[in-house]
mmCIF file of C-alpha atoms in Angstrom:
data_model
loop_
_atom_site.group_PDB
_atom_site.id
_atom_site.type_symbol
_atom_site.label_atom_id
_atom_site.label_comp_id
_atom_site.label_asym_id
_atom_site.label_seq_id
_atom_site.Cartn_x
_atom_site.Cartn_y
_atom_site.Cartn_z
ATOM 1 C CA MET M 1 -27.152 -29.837 -10.273
ATOM 2 C CA GLY M 2 -27.903 -31.764 -7.176
ATOM 3 C CA ALA M 3 -29.150 -30.682 -3.918
ATOM 4 C CA ASP M 4 -27.041 -28.317 -1.800
ATOM 5 C CA PRO M 5 -24.912 -30.529 0.408
ATOM 6 C CA ALA M 6 -24.621 -27.710 3.006
ATOM 7 C CA SER M 7 -28.409 -27.827 3.502
ATOM 8 C CA ASP M 8 -28.024 -31.322 5.211
ATOM 9 C CA PHE M 9 -24.900 -30.499 7.156
ATOM 10 C CA GLY M 10 -25.317 -31.016 10.785
ATOM 11 C CA SER M 11 -29.009 -32.064 10.592
ATOM 12 C CA ASP M 12 -28.200 -34.917 12.982
ATOM 13 C CA LEU M 13 -26.321 -32.793 15.445
ATOM 14 C CA PRO M 14 -27.980 -31.569 18.680
ATOM 15 C CA GLY M 15 -29.062 -28.002 18.950
ATOM 16 C CA PRO M 16 -27.336 -25.474 21.068
ATOM 17 C CA PRO M 17 -27.460 -26.028 24.850
ATOM 18 C CA ARG M 18 -30.670 -24.637 26.575
ATOM 19 C CA GLN M 19 -30.304 -21.623 28.663
ATOM 20 C CA THR M 20 -32.149 -22.135 31.947
ATOM 21 C CA ALA M 21 -32.987 -19.459 34.413
ATOM 22 C CA ALA M 22 -30.900 -19.209 37.464
ATOM 23 C CA LYS M 23 -32.665 -20.294 40.616
ATOM 24 C CA ARG M 24 -33.176 -17.330 42.956
ATOM 25 C CA ASP M 25 -34.380 -16.619 46.429
ATOM 26 C CA ALA M 26 -37.243 -14.306 47.326
ATOM 27 C CA GLY M 27 -34.663 -11.412 47.282
ATOM 28 C CA GLY M 28 -33.627 -12.224 43.675
ATOM 29 C CA ARG M 29 -30.223 -13.650 44.768
ATOM 30 C CA ARG M 30 -28.964 -16.777 42.959
ATOM 31 C CA ILE M 31 -29.113 -19.908 45.115
ATOM 32 C CA ASP M 32 -27.472 -22.441 42.820
ATOM 33 C CA ALA M 33 -24.154 -20.474 42.629
ATOM 34 C CA PRO M 34 -20.861 -22.266 43.563
ATOM 35 C CA LYS M 35 -19.683 -22.216 47.071
ATOM 36 C CA TYR M 36 -16.609 -20.390 48.001
ATOM 37 C CA ARG M 37 -14.369 -20.326 51.137
ATOM 38 C CA VAL M 38 -12.064 -17.509 52.484
ATOM 39 C CA GLY M 39 -8.592 -18.132 51.179
ATOM 40 C CA GLN M 40 -9.583 -20.098 48.198
ATOM 41 C CA PRO M 41 -7.570 -19.216 45.033
ATOM 42 C CA VAL M 42 -9.572 -18.107 42.080
ATOM 43 C CA ASP M 43 -9.052 -16.658 38.536
ATOM 44 C CA VAL M 44 -10.816 -13.373 38.235
ATOM 45 C CA GLU M 45 -11.324 -11.110 35.198
ATOM 46 C CA ASP M 46 -10.264 -7.726 36.619
ATOM 47 C CA SER M 47 -11.688 -4.352 35.715
ATOM 48 C CA VAL M 48 -9.544 -4.021 32.500
ATOM 49 C CA ARG M 49 -10.635 -7.458 31.362
ATOM 50 C CA LEU M 50 -7.378 -9.278 32.130
ATOM 51 C CA TRP M 51 -7.618 -12.661 33.939
ATOM 52 C CA SER M 52 -5.641 -12.387 37.314
ATOM 53 C CA ASP M 53 -4.799 -14.615 40.249
ATOM 54 C CA ALA M 54 -6.831 -13.754 43.297
ATOM 55 C CA ARG M 55 -7.989 -15.208 46.497
ATOM 56 C CA VAL M 56 -11.448 -15.218 48.236
ATOM 57 C CA ALA M 57 -11.142 -12.509 51.046
ATOM 58 C CA ALA M 58 -14.617 -12.787 52.408
ATOM 59 C CA VAL M 59 -17.963 -14.403 51.526
ATOM 60 C CA ASP M 60 -21.414 -13.011 52.011
ATOM 61 C CA ALA M 61 -23.527 -16.031 51.405
ATOM 62 C CA ALA M 62 -26.864 -14.139 52.193
ATOM 63 C CA ARG M 63 -26.174 -11.629 49.359
ATOM 64 C CA GLY M 64 -24.598 -14.244 47.076
ATOM 65 C CA MET M 65 -21.263 -12.220 46.945
ATOM 66 C CA VAL M 66 -17.605 -12.863 47.356
ATOM 67 C CA LYS M 67 -14.947 -10.309 47.932
ATOM 68 C CA VAL M 68 -11.736 -11.039 46.013
ATOM 69 C CA SER M 69 -8.245 -9.863 46.605
ATOM 70 C CA TYR M 70 -5.914 -9.676 43.656
ATOM 71 C CA ALA M 71 -2.423 -11.254 44.167
ATOM 72 C CA GLY M 72 0.173 -8.605 44.104
ATOM 73 C CA TRP M 73 -2.092 -5.655 44.603
ATOM 74 C CA SER M 74 -3.177 -3.653 47.684
ATOM 75 C CA ASP M 75 -6.560 -4.321 49.339
ATOM 76 C CA ARG M 76 -7.591 -0.959 47.885
ATOM 77 C CA TRP M 77 -8.316 -3.072 44.622
ATOM 78 C CA ASP M 78 -10.334 -5.668 46.401
ATOM 79 C CA GLU M 79 -13.901 -5.998 45.022
ATOM 80 C CA TRP M 80 -17.143 -7.783 45.676
ATOM 81 C CA LEU M 81 -18.521 -9.933 42.977
ATOM 82 C CA GLU M 82 -21.766 -11.889 42.617
ATOM 83 C CA THR M 83 -20.917 -15.683 43.096
ATOM 84 C CA GLY M 84 -22.568 -16.460 39.731
ATOM 85 C CA SER M 85 -20.657 -13.787 37.994
ATOM 86 C CA ALA M 86 -18.830 -14.792 34.816
ATOM 87 C CA ARG M 87 -15.798 -12.780 35.931
#
């Protein structure tokens, strides 16, 4: 039998993207995070892992945090997230 064709599959394809370390300030906070503004609509993964509509309620640029307010929910459920969070 000939060579295994699967062994050559993808040999000319690029490798996976390189993960680079996030740039951080002296306090360890991300400095390359996206910029947010109060009132900006955002999609946020909530505490039960569902994507929900929300708005930016406050921004703490010094800490690299945004406070999100979920649409249709009281401010009791607002939460602070890191600007670089995957949520």
